[in-house]
Coordinates of C-alpha atoms and ligand atoms in Angstrom, one line a residue:
M1 CA -25.9 -19.1 5.1
I2 CA -25.3 -15.0 5.7
S3 CA -24.4 -14.2 2.4
R4 CA -22.5 -10.5 1.4
I5 CA -24.5 -7.4 1.0
K6 CA -26.2 -7.1 -2.5
G7 CA -23.3 -5.2 -4.8
T8 CA -20.4 -5.7 -2.2
Q9 CA -17.4 -7.8 -3.8
D10 CA -15.6 -10.7 -1.9
F11 CA -12.4 -10.6 -3.4
L12 CA -9.9 -13.4 -2.1
D13 CA -6.9 -13.1 -4.5
L14 CA -6.3 -9.2 -4.2
S15 CA -2.2 -9.7 -6.1
F16 CA -3.7 -8.5 -9.6
Y17 CA -5.4 -5.5 -7.9
N18 CA -2.6 -5.0 -5.0
F19 CA -0.3 -4.6 -8.7
I20 CA -2.5 -2.4 -9.5
I21 CA -1.7 0.0 -6.6
D22 CA 1.8 -0.8 -6.7
Q23 CA 1.6 0.7 -10.0
A24 CA 0.0 3.5 -9.1
K25 CA 2.4 4.2 -6.5
D26 CA 5.0 4.1 -8.7
H27 CA 3.8 6.3 -11.4
F28 CA 2.0 9.1 -9.7
G29 CA 4.8 8.4 -7.1
A30 CA 7.2 10.2 -10.0
Y31 CA 4.7 12.3 -10.4
H32 CA 5.9 14.3 -7.2
F33 CA 2.1 13.1 -5.6
D34 CA 2.1 11.9 -2.1
E35 CA -0.1 9.1 -1.5
I36 CA -3.4 10.3 1.9
S37 CA -6.1 8.6 3.1
T38 CA -9.5 9.8 4.4
P39 CA -12.2 8.4 6.4
I40 CA -14.5 6.7 5.0
L41 CA -16.9 8.2 7.2
E42 CA -17.8 11.5 6.8
P43 CA -20.8 13.4 7.2
V44 CA -23.9 14.1 4.7
E45 CA -23.5 17.7 5.1
L46 CA -20.1 17.6 3.7
F47 CA -21.8 15.9 0.1
Q48 CA -25.0 17.4 -0.1
R49 CA -22.4 21.2 -0.4
S50 CA -20.4 19.8 -2.5
L51 CA -22.4 17.3 -5.2
G52 CA -25.1 19.1 -5.3
E53 CA -28.3 18.9 -3.9
H54 CA -30.2 17.2 -7.0
T55 CA -27.6 14.8 -8.1
D56 CA -28.1 11.1 -7.5
V57 CA -25.5 10.1 -5.8
I58 CA -26.9 12.5 -3.3
T59 CA -31.1 11.5 -4.1
K60 CA -30.5 8.2 -3.9
E61 CA -27.6 6.5 -3.9
M62 CA -26.3 7.2 -0.5
F63 CA -25.4 5.4 2.4
I64 CA -26.4 6.7 5.2
I65 CA -26.3 5.8 8.5
Q66 CA -28.0 5.9 11.1
E67 CA -28.0 8.3 13.2
H68 CA -27.2 7.6 16.7
A69 CA -29.7 9.6 19.3
E70 CA -26.8 11.6 21.5
R71 CA -25.5 12.9 17.7
S72 CA -26.6 16.1 15.6
E73 CA -24.8 14.9 13.0
A74 CA -25.5 12.8 9.7
I75 CA -22.9 10.6 8.8
C76 CA -22.7 8.9 6.1
L77 CA -20.4 6.3 3.7
R78 CA -18.1 8.6 1.4
P79 CA -19.3 7.8 -2.5
E80 CA -16.5 9.8 -3.1
A81 CA -13.2 10.9 -2.7
T82 CA -12.7 14.6 -3.7
A83 CA -15.4 15.9 -1.4
S84 CA -13.3 14.7 1.3
T85 CA -9.7 15.4 0.4
M86 CA -10.6 19.3 -0.2
R87 CA -11.8 18.4 3.4
A88 CA -8.8 17.1 4.6
F89 CA -6.9 20.2 2.9
V90 CA -9.3 23.1 4.3
E91 CA -9.1 21.2 7.8
N92 CA -5.6 20.3 7.5
G93 CA -4.8 24.3 7.1
V94 CA -2.1 23.0 4.5
Q95 CA -0.4 25.5 3.6
V96 CA 1.4 24.4 0.7
T97 CA 0.3 25.0 -3.3
P98 CA -0.5 23.1 -6.1
W99 CA -0.9 20.2 -3.0
K100 CA -0.9 16.4 -4.7
V101 CA -2.2 13.7 -3.2
F102 CA -3.3 10.9 -4.9
S103 CA -5.6 8.2 -2.4
H104 CA -7.0 4.5 -2.8
G105 CA -10.5 2.8 -1.3
S106 CA -13.9 2.1 -1.4
M107 CA -16.3 4.2 -2.0
F108 CA -20.2 2.9 -1.3
R109 CA -22.7 4.3 -3.6
Y110 CA -26.7 2.2 -3.8
E111 CA -27.0 1.9 -7.6
R112 CA -27.8 -0.9 -9.4
P113 CA -25.7 -3.7 -9.2
Q114 CA -24.3 -5.1 -13.0
K115 CA -21.3 -5.8 -14.5
G116 CA -18.5 -2.8 -13.8
R117 CA -21.1 -1.7 -11.1
Y118 CA -21.1 -2.3 -7.3
R119 CA -22.7 -0.3 -4.6
E120 CA -19.5 -1.1 -2.6
F121 CA -16.9 -0.4 -5.3
H122 CA -13.1 0.8 -5.0
Q123 CA -10.9 4.3 -6.8
I124 CA -7.8 5.7 -7.7
N125 CA -8.4 9.1 -6.3
I126 CA -5.7 11.8 -7.8
E127 CA -6.6 15.3 -6.8
I128 CA -4.2 18.9 -7.5
I129 CA -5.3 21.2 -5.1
G130 CA -4.6 25.1 -5.8
A131 CA -3.7 24.3 -9.6
Q132 CA -5.2 27.8 -11.3
S133 CA -3.4 26.9 -14.7
V134 CA -4.7 25.1 -17.4
S135 CA -1.9 23.4 -18.1
H136 CA -2.6 21.4 -14.9
D137 CA -5.4 20.0 -16.5
V138 CA -3.0 19.4 -19.5
H139 CA -0.5 17.9 -16.9
L140 CA -2.9 15.1 -15.3
I141 CA -4.7 14.1 -18.3
T142 CA -1.8 13.3 -19.9
M143 CA -0.5 11.4 -16.6
L144 CA -3.4 9.6 -16.0
E145 CA -3.5 8.6 -20.4
R146 CA 0.8 7.7 -19.7
F147 CA -0.2 5.5 -17.0
F148 CA -2.7 3.8 -18.8
A149 CA -1.2 3.0 -22.0
E150 CA 2.8 2.9 -21.0
K151 CA 2.8 1.2 -17.3
L152 CA -0.5 -0.9 -17.8
H153 CA -0.2 -1.3 -21.1
L154 CA -4.4 0.0 -22.0
D155 CA -5.0 0.3 -26.4
T156 CA -9.1 -0.4 -26.1
F157 CA -9.8 3.3 -24.6
A158 CA -10.5 6.9 -26.0
L159 CA -9.8 10.3 -23.9
A160 CA -14.0 12.2 -24.2
I161 CA -12.5 15.8 -23.2
N162 CA -15.3 18.7 -22.9
Y163 CA -15.0 22.0 -20.7
L164 CA -18.0 22.9 -18.9
G165 CA -17.5 26.8 -18.8
C166 CA -17.1 29.1 -15.4
A167 CA -19.5 30.3 -12.7
N168 CA -20.0 33.7 -14.5
D169 CA -21.1 31.5 -18.1
R170 CA -23.5 29.3 -16.7
P171 CA -26.2 31.6 -15.9
A172 CA -27.3 32.5 -19.5
Y173 CA -25.9 29.0 -21.3
R174 CA -28.7 27.3 -18.4
E175 CA -31.1 30.3 -19.7
K176 CA -30.8 29.3 -23.4
L177 CA -30.5 25.9 -22.5
Y178 CA -34.3 25.7 -21.0
A179 CA -35.5 28.2 -23.6
F180 CA -34.4 24.9 -25.9
L181 CA -35.9 22.2 -23.9
T182 CA -39.0 24.1 -24.0
S183 CA -39.0 24.0 -27.1
K184 CA -40.8 22.1 -29.8
K185 CA -37.0 21.7 -30.8
A186 CA -37.7 19.3 -27.1
E187 CA -40.8 17.5 -27.6
G188 CA -41.0 14.3 -26.5
I189 CA -38.0 13.8 -24.3
C190 CA -38.9 11.6 -21.7
E191 CA -39.5 12.3 -18.3
N192 CA -37.0 11.9 -16.0
C193 CA -35.2 15.0 -18.1
Q194 CA -38.1 16.9 -17.5
V195 CA -37.0 16.7 -14.5
R196 CA -33.4 17.6 -14.5
R197 CA -34.5 21.0 -16.6
E198 CA -36.1 21.9 -13.4
K199 CA -33.8 20.9 -11.6
N200 CA -30.4 20.3 -12.8
I201 CA -30.1 21.5 -17.0
M202 CA -27.4 20.7 -18.1
R203 CA -28.1 16.9 -15.9
V204 CA -30.1 15.4 -19.0
F205 CA -27.2 15.7 -21.2
D206 CA -26.6 12.2 -19.0
C207 CA -29.4 10.5 -20.2
K208 CA -29.5 7.2 -21.2
N209 CA -32.2 7.3 -23.8
P210 CA -31.5 7.7 -27.3
K211 CA -34.4 9.6 -28.5
C212 CA -33.4 12.5 -26.0
Q213 CA -30.2 12.1 -27.0
E214 CA -30.8 12.0 -31.0
I215 CA -32.5 15.8 -29.5
Y216 CA -29.8 17.2 -26.9
L217 CA -27.7 16.7 -31.1
K218 CA -28.9 19.8 -31.3
A219 CA -29.4 21.5 -28.1
P220 CA -26.9 24.4 -28.0
K221 CA -23.3 24.1 -27.1
I222 CA -22.3 24.9 -23.4
I223 CA -18.2 25.8 -25.6
E224 CA -20.1 27.9 -27.8
H225 CA -21.7 30.0 -25.0
M226 CA -18.2 30.8 -22.6
C227 CA -16.0 34.2 -22.2
Q228 CA -13.2 34.9 -23.9
T229 CA -11.1 33.1 -20.9
C230 CA -12.7 30.2 -21.1
N231 CA -12.7 30.0 -24.7
Q232 CA -8.7 31.0 -24.9
E233 CA -8.2 28.2 -21.7
W234 CA -10.5 25.2 -23.7
Q235 CA -8.5 26.1 -27.2
S236 CA -5.1 25.5 -25.0
L237 CA -5.9 22.1 -23.3
Q238 CA -6.4 21.6 -27.0
D239 CA -3.6 22.5 -27.9
Q240 CA -2.3 21.4 -25.2
L241 CA -2.6 17.7 -25.3
Q242 CA -1.8 17.8 -29.4
L243 CA 1.5 18.6 -28.9
L244 CA 2.2 16.0 -26.1
S245 CA 0.8 13.4 -28.1
V246 CA -2.7 12.2 -26.1
S247 CA -5.7 11.9 -28.3
F248 CA -9.0 13.2 -27.9
V249 CA -12.0 13.4 -28.7
V250 CA -14.4 16.3 -27.8
R251 CA -17.9 15.1 -26.6
T252 CA -19.9 17.6 -25.8
N253 CA -23.0 16.1 -23.9
L254 CA -20.4 15.5 -21.2
V255 CA -20.8 16.6 -18.1
R256 CA -20.4 14.2 -15.4
G257 CA -22.0 13.6 -12.5
L258 CA -21.2 15.7 -9.3
D259 CA -22.1 19.5 -9.7
Y260 CA -19.3 20.4 -8.1
Y261 CA -17.4 20.1 -11.7
N262 CA -16.3 23.9 -13.7
K263 CA -14.2 24.0 -16.6
T264 CA -12.6 21.2 -17.9
V265 CA -14.8 17.8 -17.5
F266 CA -12.8 15.0 -19.0
E267 CA -13.8 10.6 -19.1
F268 CA -11.7 7.5 -20.5
V269 CA -13.7 5.7 -22.0
S270 CA -13.7 1.2 -23.8
N271 CA -16.3 0.1 -25.8
D272 CA -15.4 -3.7 -24.3
L273 CA -16.6 -2.9 -20.3
G274 CA -20.2 -2.8 -22.7
A275 CA -23.1 -0.2 -20.7
Q276 CA -20.1 1.0 -17.7
N277 CA -17.6 2.3 -20.5
A278 CA -16.1 5.2 -18.0
F279 CA -13.5 3.5 -16.0
C280 CA -11.5 6.9 -15.6
G281 CA -13.2 10.4 -14.7
G282 CA -12.3 13.9 -13.8
G283 CA -12.3 17.6 -14.2
R284 CA -11.9 21.0 -12.3
Y285 CA -13.6 22.5 -9.4
D286 CA -12.8 25.5 -8.8
S287 CA -15.4 26.3 -6.4
L288 CA -15.3 23.2 -3.9
A289 CA -13.4 24.9 -1.3
K290 CA -15.6 27.1 -0.7
E291 CA -19.0 25.1 -0.7
I292 CA -17.2 23.4 1.7
G293 CA -16.9 26.1 4.4
A294 CA -13.4 27.3 3.0
K295 CA -12.5 30.8 3.2
Q296 CA -11.5 31.4 0.2
D297 CA -11.3 29.5 -3.2
C298 CA -9.3 27.2 -4.3
P299 CA -9.1 25.8 -7.8
S300 CA -7.8 22.2 -8.2
I301 CA -8.3 19.5 -10.5
G302 CA -8.5 15.8 -10.2
A303 CA -9.8 11.9 -11.5
A304 CA -11.2 9.1 -9.8
I305 CA -10.2 5.9 -11.9
G306 CA -12.4 2.6 -11.2
I307 CA -11.0 -0.1 -9.8
E308 CA -12.2 -2.7 -10.5
R309 CA -13.4 -1.2 -14.5
L310 CA -9.8 -1.0 -14.9
M311 CA -9.0 -4.9 -13.5
L312 CA -12.2 -5.7 -16.0
L313 CA -10.1 -4.1 -18.7
L314 CA -6.8 -5.5 -18.3
E315 CA -8.2 -9.0 -17.3
N316 CA -7.1 -10.4 -20.8
K317 CA -3.6 -8.6 -20.4
K318 CA -2.3 -10.1 -17.1
A319 CA 0.2 -12.4 -19.5
Q320 CA 1.5 -9.1 -20.7
L321 CA 1.8 -7.2 -17.2
S322 CA 5.0 -8.5 -14.8
I323 CA 3.2 -9.6 -12.0
A324 CA 4.4 -10.7 -8.9
Q325 CA 5.1 -14.4 -8.2
P326 CA 4.7 -15.5 -5.5
K327 CA 8.1 -16.5 -3.3
A328 CA 8.9 -20.0 -3.2
L329 CA 7.3 -21.3 -0.6
H330 CA 8.3 -23.9 1.9
V331 CA 6.1 -26.1 3.0
V332 CA 7.4 -27.6 7.1
M333 CA 6.4 -31.5 7.7
P334 CA 6.6 -32.6 11.1
M335 CA 5.7 -35.9 10.8
G336 CA 3.7 -36.7 14.5
A337 CA 2.6 -34.1 17.2
A338 CA 6.4 -34.3 19.2
Q339 CA 7.6 -32.7 16.0
H340 CA 5.2 -29.7 16.3
T341 CA 7.8 -27.7 18.0
L342 CA 10.6 -27.6 16.2
A343 CA 8.8 -27.5 13.3
L344 CA 7.9 -24.5 14.5
M345 CA 11.6 -23.4 15.8
I346 CA 12.8 -24.6 11.7
A347 CA 9.4 -22.9 9.6
D348 CA 11.1 -19.8 12.3
T349 CA 14.7 -19.5 11.4
L350 CA 13.5 -19.7 8.0
L351 CA 11.2 -17.0 8.0
A352 CA 13.8 -15.1 9.3
A353 CA 16.5 -15.3 6.7
G354 CA 13.3 -14.8 4.2
L355 CA 12.1 -17.8 2.7
C356 CA 7.6 -18.1 2.5
T357 CA 7.1 -21.2 4.7
D358 CA 4.3 -23.1 6.1
V359 CA 4.0 -25.4 8.4
L360 CA 1.5 -28.1 8.1
L361 CA 0.3 -28.9 11.6
E362 CA -2.6 -31.1 11.2
Q363 CA -1.3 -34.7 11.8
D364 CA -1.8 -36.5 8.9
S365 CA 0.1 -39.5 6.7
V366 CA 3.3 -38.2 4.3
K367 CA 1.2 -39.3 1.3
S368 CA -1.6 -36.6 1.9
M369 CA 0.7 -34.0 3.8
M370 CA 2.8 -34.4 0.0
R371 CA -1.2 -33.6 -2.1
Q372 CA -1.2 -30.7 0.6
A373 CA 1.9 -29.2 -0.6
N374 CA 1.3 -29.5 -3.7
R375 CA -1.4 -27.8 -4.1
M376 CA -0.4 -25.2 -1.7
G377 CA 2.0 -24.7 -5.6
A378 CA 5.4 -25.6 -2.1
A379 CA 8.9 -26.0 -4.5
Y380 CA 10.4 -27.5 -0.8
T381 CA 8.8 -29.9 1.2
L382 CA 10.8 -30.5 5.0
V383 CA 9.8 -33.9 6.1
I384 CA 11.0 -34.1 10.2
G385 CA 10.3 -37.5 11.4
D386 CA 11.6 -39.4 14.3
S387 CA 15.4 -40.0 13.1
E388 CA 15.5 -36.7 11.5
Q389 CA 15.1 -34.9 14.9
Q390 CA 17.3 -37.6 16.5
E391 CA 20.0 -36.5 13.9
K392 CA 19.0 -33.6 14.1
T393 CA 18.4 -33.4 9.6
V394 CA 15.6 -32.7 7.8
T395 CA 14.5 -34.3 5.1
I396 CA 14.5 -32.1 1.5
K397 CA 11.9 -33.3 -1.5
N398 CA 12.0 -30.5 -4.1
M399 CA 8.6 -30.7 -5.7
I400 CA 9.4 -30.0 -9.1
T401 CA 12.2 -32.3 -9.8
G402 CA 10.9 -35.0 -6.8
T403 CA 14.2 -35.3 -5.8
Q404 CA 15.3 -35.9 -2.3
E405 CA 17.8 -35.8 0.5
T406 CA 18.8 -35.8 3.4
I407 CA 20.7 -33.2 5.7
K408 CA 21.9 -31.2 8.4
Q409 CA 19.3 -28.6 9.6
I410 CA 22.1 -26.1 10.9
E411 CA 22.5 -26.2 6.7
L412 CA 19.0 -25.2 5.9
V413 CA 19.3 -21.7 5.7
N414 CA 22.6 -21.9 3.1
Y415 CA 20.8 -24.9 1.0
L416 CA 17.2 -23.6 0.2
K417 CA 19.1 -19.7 -0.1
R418 CA 22.7 -21.0 -3.1
Ligands
LIG501 P1 -17.1 9.1 -11.1 O1 -17.0 9.6 -9.1 O2 -19.2 9.4 -10.2 O3 -16.3 10.7 -10.9 O4 -16.7 8.1 -10.7 C1 -15.2 7.8 -11.4 C2 -15.0 6.5 -11.8 O5 -15.2 5.3 -10.9 C3 -16.1 5.9 -13.5 O6 -15.4 5.8 -14.2 C4 -16.0 4.6 -12.9 O7 -14.9 4.2 -12.9 C5 -15.7 3.7 -11.1 N1 -17.4 3.8 -10.0 C6 -18.6 5.1 -10.4 N2 -19.3 4.1 -10.0 C7 -18.9 3.0 -9.7 C8 -19.8 1.3 -8.9 N3 -21.3 1.9 -8.8 N4 -19.1 0.7 -9.8 C9 -17.8 0.6 -9.7 N5 -17.2 1.5 -10.5 C10 -18.3 3.2 -10.5

């Protein structure tokens, strides 16, 4: 037995997954976002430059594909989609901004698998590239909130927001944080945080260790060390969200895992998810364009929804969602090999008329074929034996009522479509 790779999944029924994607297409489409798709394979350098050399994704979690001798660049399976979307924007010379796009697909991170955490997982990514005003942040967050609350009827979630200041605010703040983390007040932070302090200081806030978190309650907060513009924008973000009736909590230790974020960051979380409680996260990334080689900065904001976690959250609510029921199934049953061609021709006619149709081509008794059709969830079975073939008829059985009648083949489509 060859098993699937650890941290990956087989989806044997995609109806729920597709329902979420369809709802997303409908909702984000209504907000005038276009669907795009970027490659799963990307240069490693794209993420090294954008996510930051010292982020967990880069140092521990990348799936790097063996380099081919004749190829100089290292290739990886994408760990996220924002850098790819920005690359696509720059590389294709998109001129119209704001560029409002969304995409969905597999992402790959070498993490320790657990409930809601996989090595291959799926995201819906939404980006507004070329979006200077903080009102874009409000618009995006509101759109997401409406998606979860109104489109998917989720009611057990919270929105956490924070503001990370701009590039000018960071150096002075980092110094203050460093002074705190090397002071007596921060004695006892874990080894990991001691490394983060030296390499990627703001990531200390991401630590899951309760002792560290208690210490960080007293740490200087970035929102208390921002320039006037950032202060105004931060206030405006909160005011506008309130006016639009989007509930939120301010979480001053929310920094998010990837280095490219600045200013607004946010997460949608739910206690129903356990340890991996975030099902959507995002923020502003004003300098990403330049980091990946664009000539100019291009202020932007985006978010990623974790589809598996959303599915976990919605699992108990499926009944309330209008997930499309499969179409009524018609099962054609030739009684012997002599009726196979006729069965295929009849199936072809039904399919051309838009009727969902399957054909049983194994040599079985009527009884076992009926049992199989039942297992398949057939609405009607269409038996074709010698006599039906000769008389150009079909014996139709309604699998719900059990009633049966024989009709002319030529009347079949009209009969089934009545
Ligand atoms: P990120 O790209 O890290 O900002 O994550 C955005 C969202 O993707 C998270 O809120 C999760 O819902 C989801 N996500 C991230 N990593 C994983 C993973 N390893 N397995 C499943 N979902 C994930």
